[in-house]
Each structure stands twice: as C-alpha cells, then as structure tokens.
PDB file of C-alpha atoms in Angstrom:
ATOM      1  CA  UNK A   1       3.058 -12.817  39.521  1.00  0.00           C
ATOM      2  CA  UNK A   2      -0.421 -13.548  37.961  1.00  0.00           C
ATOM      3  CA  UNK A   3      -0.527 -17.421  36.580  1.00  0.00           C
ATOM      4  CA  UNK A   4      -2.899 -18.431  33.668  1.00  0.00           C
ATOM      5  CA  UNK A   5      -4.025 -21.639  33.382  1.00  0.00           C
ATOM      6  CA  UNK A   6      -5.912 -23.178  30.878  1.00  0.00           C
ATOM      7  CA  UNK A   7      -9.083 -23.092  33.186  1.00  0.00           C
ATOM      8  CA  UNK A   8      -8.228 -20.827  36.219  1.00  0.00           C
ATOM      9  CA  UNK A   9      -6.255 -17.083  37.313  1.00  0.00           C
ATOM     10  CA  UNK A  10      -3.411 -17.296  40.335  1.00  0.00           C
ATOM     11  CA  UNK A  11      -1.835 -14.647  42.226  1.00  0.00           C
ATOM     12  CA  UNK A  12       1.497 -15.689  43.673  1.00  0.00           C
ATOM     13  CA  UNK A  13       3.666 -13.779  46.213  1.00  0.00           C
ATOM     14  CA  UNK A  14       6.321 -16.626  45.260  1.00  0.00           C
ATOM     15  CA  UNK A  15       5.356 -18.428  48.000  1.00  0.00           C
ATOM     16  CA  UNK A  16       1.339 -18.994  48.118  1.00  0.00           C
ATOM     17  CA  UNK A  17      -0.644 -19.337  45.258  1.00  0.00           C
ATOM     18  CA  UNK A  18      -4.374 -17.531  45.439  1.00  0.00           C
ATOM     19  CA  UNK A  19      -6.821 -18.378  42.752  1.00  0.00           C
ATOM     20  CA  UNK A  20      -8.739 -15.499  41.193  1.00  0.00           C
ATOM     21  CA  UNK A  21     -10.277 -17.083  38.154  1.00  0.00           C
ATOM     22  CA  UNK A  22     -13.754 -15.198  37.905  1.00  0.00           C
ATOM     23  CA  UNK A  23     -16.540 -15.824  39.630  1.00  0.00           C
ATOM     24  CA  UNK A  24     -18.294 -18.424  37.285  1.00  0.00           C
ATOM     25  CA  UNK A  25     -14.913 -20.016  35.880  1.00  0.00           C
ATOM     26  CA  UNK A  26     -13.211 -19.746  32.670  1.00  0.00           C
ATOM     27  CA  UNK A  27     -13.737 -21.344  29.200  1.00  0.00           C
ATOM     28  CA  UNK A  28     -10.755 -23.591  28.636  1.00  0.00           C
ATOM     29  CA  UNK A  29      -8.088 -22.033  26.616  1.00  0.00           C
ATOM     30  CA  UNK A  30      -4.299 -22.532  26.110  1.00  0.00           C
ATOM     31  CA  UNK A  31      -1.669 -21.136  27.594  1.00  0.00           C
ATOM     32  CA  UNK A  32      -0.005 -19.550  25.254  1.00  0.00           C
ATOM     33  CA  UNK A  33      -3.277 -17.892  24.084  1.00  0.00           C
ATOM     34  CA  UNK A  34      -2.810 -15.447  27.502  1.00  0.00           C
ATOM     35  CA  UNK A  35      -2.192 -11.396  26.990  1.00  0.00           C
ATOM     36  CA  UNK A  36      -1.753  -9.146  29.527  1.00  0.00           C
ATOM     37  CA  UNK A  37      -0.721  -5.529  30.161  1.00  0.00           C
ATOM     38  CA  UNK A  38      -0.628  -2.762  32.662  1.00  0.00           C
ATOM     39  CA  UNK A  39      -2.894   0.024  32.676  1.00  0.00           C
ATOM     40  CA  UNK A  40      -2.332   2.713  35.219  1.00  0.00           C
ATOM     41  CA  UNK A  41      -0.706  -0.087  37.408  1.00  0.00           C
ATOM     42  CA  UNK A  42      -3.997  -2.567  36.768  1.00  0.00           C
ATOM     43  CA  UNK A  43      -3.662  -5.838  35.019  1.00  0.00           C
ATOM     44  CA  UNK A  44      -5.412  -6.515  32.729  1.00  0.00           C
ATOM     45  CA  UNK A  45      -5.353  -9.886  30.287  1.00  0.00           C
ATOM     46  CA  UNK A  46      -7.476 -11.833  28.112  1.00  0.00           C
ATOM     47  CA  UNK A  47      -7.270 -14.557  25.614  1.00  0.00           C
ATOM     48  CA  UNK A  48      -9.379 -15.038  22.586  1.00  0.00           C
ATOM     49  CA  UNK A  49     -11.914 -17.566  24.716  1.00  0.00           C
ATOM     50  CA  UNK A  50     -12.988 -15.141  27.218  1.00  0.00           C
ATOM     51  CA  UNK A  51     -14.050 -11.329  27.365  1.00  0.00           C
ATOM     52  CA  UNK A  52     -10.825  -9.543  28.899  1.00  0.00           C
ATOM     53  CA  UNK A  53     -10.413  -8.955  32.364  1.00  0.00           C
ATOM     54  CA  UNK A  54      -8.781  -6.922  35.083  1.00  0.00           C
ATOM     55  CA  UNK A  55      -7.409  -7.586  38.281  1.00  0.00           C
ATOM     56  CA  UNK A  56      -7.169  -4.833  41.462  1.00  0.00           C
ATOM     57  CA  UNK A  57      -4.345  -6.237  43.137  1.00  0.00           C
ATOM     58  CA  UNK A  58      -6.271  -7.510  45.760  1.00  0.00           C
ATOM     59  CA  UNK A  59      -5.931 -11.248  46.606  1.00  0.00           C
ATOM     60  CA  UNK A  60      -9.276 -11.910  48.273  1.00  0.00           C
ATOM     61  CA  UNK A  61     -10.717 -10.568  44.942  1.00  0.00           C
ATOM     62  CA  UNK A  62     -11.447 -12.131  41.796  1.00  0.00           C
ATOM     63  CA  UNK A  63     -10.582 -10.768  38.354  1.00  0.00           C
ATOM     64  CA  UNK A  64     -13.986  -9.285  36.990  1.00  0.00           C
ATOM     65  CA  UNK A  65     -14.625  -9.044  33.428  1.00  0.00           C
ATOM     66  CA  UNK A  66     -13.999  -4.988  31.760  1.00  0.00           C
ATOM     67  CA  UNK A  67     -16.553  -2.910  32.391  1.00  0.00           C
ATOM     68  CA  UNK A  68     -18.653  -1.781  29.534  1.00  0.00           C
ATOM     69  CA  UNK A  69     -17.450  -4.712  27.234  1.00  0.00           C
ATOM     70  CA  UNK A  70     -19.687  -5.844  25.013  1.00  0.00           C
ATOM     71  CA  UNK A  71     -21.356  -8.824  26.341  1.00  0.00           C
ATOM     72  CA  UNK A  72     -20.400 -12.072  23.725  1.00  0.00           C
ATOM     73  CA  UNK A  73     -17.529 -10.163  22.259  1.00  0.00           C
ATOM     74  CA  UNK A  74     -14.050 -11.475  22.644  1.00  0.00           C
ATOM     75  CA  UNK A  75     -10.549 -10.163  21.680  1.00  0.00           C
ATOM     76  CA  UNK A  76      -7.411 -12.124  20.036  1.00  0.00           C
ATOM     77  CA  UNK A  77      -4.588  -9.749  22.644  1.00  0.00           C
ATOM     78  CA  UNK A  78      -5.239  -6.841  24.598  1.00  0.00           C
ATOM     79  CA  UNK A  79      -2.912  -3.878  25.007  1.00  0.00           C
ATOM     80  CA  UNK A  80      -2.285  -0.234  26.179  1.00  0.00           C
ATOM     81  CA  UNK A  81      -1.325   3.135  25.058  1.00  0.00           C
ATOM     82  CA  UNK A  82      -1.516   6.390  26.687  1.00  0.00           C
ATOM     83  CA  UNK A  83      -4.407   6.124  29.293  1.00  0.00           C
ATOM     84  CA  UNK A  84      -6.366   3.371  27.023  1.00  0.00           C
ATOM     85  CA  UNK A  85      -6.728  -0.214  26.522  1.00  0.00           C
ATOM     86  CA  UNK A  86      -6.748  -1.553  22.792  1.00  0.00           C
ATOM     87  CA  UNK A  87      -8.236  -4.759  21.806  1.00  0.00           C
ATOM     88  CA  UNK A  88      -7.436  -6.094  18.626  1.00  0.00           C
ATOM     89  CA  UNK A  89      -9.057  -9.019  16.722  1.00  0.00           C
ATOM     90  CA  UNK A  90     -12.193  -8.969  17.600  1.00  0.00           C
ATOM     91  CA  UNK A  91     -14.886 -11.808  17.691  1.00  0.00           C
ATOM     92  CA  UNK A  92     -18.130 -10.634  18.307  1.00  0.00           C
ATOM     93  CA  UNK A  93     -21.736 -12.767  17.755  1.00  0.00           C
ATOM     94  CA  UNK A  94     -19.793 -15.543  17.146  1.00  0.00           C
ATOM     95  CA  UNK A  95     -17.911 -13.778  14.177  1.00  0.00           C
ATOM     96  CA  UNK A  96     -14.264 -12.921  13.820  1.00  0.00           C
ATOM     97  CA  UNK A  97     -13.141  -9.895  12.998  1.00  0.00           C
ATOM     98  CA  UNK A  98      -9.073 -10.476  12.653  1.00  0.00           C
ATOM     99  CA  UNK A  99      -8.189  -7.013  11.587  1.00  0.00           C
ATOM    100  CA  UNK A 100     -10.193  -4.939  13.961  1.00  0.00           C
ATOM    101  CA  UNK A 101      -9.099  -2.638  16.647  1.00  0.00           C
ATOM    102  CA  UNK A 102     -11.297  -1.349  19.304  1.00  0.00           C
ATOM    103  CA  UNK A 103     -10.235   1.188  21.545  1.00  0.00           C
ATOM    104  CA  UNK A 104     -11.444   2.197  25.376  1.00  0.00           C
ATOM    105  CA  UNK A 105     -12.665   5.412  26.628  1.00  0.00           C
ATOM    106  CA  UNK A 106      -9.785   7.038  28.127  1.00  0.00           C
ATOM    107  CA  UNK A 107      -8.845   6.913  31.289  1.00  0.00           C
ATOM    108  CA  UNK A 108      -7.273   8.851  34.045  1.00  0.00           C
ATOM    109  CA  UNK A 109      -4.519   7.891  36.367  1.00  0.00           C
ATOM    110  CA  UNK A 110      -5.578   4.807  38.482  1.00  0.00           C
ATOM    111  CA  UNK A 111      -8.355   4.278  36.845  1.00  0.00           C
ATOM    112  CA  UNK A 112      -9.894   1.385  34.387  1.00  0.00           C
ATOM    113  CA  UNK A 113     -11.909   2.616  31.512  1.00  0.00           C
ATOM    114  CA  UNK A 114     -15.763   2.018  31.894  1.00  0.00           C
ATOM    115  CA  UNK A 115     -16.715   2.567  28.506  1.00  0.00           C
ATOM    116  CA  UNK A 116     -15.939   0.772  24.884  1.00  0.00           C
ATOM    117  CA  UNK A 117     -18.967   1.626  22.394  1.00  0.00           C
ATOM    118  CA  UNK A 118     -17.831   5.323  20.920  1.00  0.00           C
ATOM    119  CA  UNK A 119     -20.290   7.696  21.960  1.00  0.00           C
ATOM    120  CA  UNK A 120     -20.280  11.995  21.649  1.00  0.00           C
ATOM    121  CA  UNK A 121     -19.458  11.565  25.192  1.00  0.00           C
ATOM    122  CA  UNK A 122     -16.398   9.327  25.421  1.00  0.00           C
ATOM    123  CA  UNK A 123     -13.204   8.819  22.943  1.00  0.00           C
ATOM    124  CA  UNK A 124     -13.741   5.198  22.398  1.00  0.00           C
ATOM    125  CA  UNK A 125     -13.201   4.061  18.726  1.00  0.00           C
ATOM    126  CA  UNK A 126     -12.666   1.530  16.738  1.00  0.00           C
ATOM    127  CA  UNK A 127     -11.486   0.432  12.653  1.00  0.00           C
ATOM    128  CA  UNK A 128     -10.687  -2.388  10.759  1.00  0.00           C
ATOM    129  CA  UNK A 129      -6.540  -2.632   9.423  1.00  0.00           C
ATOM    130  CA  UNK A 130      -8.026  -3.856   6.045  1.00  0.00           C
ATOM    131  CA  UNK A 131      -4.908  -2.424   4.227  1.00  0.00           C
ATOM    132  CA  UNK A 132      -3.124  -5.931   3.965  1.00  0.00           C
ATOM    133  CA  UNK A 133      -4.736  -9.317   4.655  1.00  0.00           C
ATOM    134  CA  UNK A 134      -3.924 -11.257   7.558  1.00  0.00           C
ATOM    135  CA  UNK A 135      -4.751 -11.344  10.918  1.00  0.00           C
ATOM    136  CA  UNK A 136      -3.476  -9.157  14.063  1.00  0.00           C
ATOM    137  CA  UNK A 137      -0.864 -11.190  15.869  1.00  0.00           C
ATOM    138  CA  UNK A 138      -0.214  -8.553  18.881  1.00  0.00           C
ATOM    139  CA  UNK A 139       0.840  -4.948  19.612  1.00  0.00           C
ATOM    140  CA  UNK A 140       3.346  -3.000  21.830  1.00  0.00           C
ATOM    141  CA  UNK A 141       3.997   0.289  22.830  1.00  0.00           C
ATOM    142  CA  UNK A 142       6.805   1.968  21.595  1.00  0.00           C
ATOM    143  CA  UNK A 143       6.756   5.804  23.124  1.00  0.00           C
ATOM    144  CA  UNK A 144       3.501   7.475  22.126  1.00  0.00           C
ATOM    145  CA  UNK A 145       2.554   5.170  19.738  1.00  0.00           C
ATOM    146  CA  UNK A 146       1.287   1.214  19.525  1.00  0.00           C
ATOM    147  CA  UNK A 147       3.341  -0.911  16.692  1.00  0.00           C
ATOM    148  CA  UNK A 148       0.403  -3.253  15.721  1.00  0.00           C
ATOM    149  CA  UNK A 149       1.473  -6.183  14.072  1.00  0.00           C
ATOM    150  CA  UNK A 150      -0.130  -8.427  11.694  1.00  0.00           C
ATOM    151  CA  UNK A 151       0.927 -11.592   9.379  1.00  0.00           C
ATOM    152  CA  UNK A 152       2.055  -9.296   6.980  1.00  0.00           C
ATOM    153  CA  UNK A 153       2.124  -5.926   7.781  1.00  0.00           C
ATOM    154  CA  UNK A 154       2.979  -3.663  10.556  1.00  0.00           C
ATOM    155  CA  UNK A 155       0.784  -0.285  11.730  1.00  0.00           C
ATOM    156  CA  UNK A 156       1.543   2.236  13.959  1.00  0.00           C
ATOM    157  CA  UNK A 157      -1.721   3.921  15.994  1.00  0.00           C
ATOM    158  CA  UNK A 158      -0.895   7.201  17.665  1.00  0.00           C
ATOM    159  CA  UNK A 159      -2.957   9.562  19.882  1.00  0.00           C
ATOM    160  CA  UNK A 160      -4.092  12.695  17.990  1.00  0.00           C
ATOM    161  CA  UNK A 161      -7.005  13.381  19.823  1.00  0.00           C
ATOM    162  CA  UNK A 162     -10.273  15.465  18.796  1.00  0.00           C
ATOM    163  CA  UNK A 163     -12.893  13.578  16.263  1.00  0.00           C
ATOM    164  CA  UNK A 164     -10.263  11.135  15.297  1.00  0.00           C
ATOM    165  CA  UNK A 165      -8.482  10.393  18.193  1.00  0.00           C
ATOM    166  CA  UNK A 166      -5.979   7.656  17.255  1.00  0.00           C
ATOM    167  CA  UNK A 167      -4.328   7.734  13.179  1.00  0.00           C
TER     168      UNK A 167
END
C-alpha cells in the first residue's frame, strides 16, 4: 500500500511503514487531493500541489518526479489508458488550465513514458475540453477508452493513433 500524507509518501508491507516522499519534500496538500494509477505495473500519483510522480516498487527508493514533465507545471488527477499516462487540469506558470488534457508519449510494457511535449518524434498530445464549462473532476478507464469527467459534462478519449492519436 502507498500512503499519502499531506507532507510525505509511505510504502507499507502492512507491517512497516517506509517513507518515500521525494528527495526535497513535498508542498503540503490534502489528502483527499491524492490520484494515483498503474501504468505497466508502476505507480504513479500526483495531486494538484506537486508535479506527478512515480514510484519503482523499490523501498530504499524515493518516488522521483515524471520524466520529461514540464518543470512548474502541475496536474488536478493523473490517469492511464493504453500504454499512456493522461494528466488533466493543468496548471502551468502559475495558471490553471481546468479543461486541459495532456497526454504522454507512449510507452511500452514496463516502461514509464519519458516524454510529454508532442514532438514529430513521439505521440504526446494535448487539447483543451472547452465544449462545456467547468472543470475536470477525474477520469477512468473503461476498455479502450478514458470516460473524462467534468462538472458538467462527460468525454470519452480513445486511441486512434496516426496524426491524431486520441479523439
């Protein structure tokens, strides 16, 4: 089990309790502000305080921030569908951005994607839901497909690969 605190990241076998938090600490957030998700068997969690993170099941390790994430940028949830991580509600430069979606490079199996600014050489992406106003409250996976949820609307993203890769 991985334990979020409002300052620090446990490990527990049910037993002992091994702190993780990253090297450098944590800026204080709530509970309840904590996402998580698997992604090829990694965790990986964030809240909308802290850049998201990953953890490689190794207790004498910390959890290290994602690589190629934008340094400042922040995410309200983070979540997974086929081999990428999506982060929705972005705040970047001290700006939100409640209806935007970014999308990793993808991945393969056992793996953690590297890369999150699109480039000719990756499929990372990104858009903005601006269809309906309101904010992004979360996503989950439902077969191929992410149900992305916001105040008042719901969107489904699904893999279609080549220039668009996710509709």
């Amino acid at each position: 089990w991985i334990v979020f605190t409002t300052t620090t990241i446990s490990v527990t076998d049910g037993y002992t309790y091994t702190d993780i938090t990253p090297v450098g600490g944590l800026n204080a957030t709530t509970a309840g502000e904590w996402t998580a998700v698997t992604l090829n068997g990694i965790p990986v969690f964030s809240n909308p305080q802290n850049p998201p993170m990953y953890w490689a099941m190794n207790p004498a390790s910390p959890a290290l921030v994602l690589p190629g994430w934008p340094v400042g940028a922040t995410c309200q949830a983070i979540s997974a569908v086929k081999y990428h991580l999506v982060a929705l509600g972005i705040t970047e430069a001290g700006i939100n951005y409640p209806s935007q979606v970014w999308w990793s490079e993808g991945v393969q199996a056992g793996a953690i994607p590297q890369e999150w600014l699109p480039t000719p050489e990756n499929d990372a992406g990104d858009t903005i839901l601006a269809d309906s106003t309101g904010s992004i409250m979360g996503a989950y996976p439902l077969r191929d497909q992410l149900v992305i949820y916001k105040d008042n609307s719901t969107y489904i993203m699904q893999y279609v690969a080549g220039q668009y890769v996710y509709a």
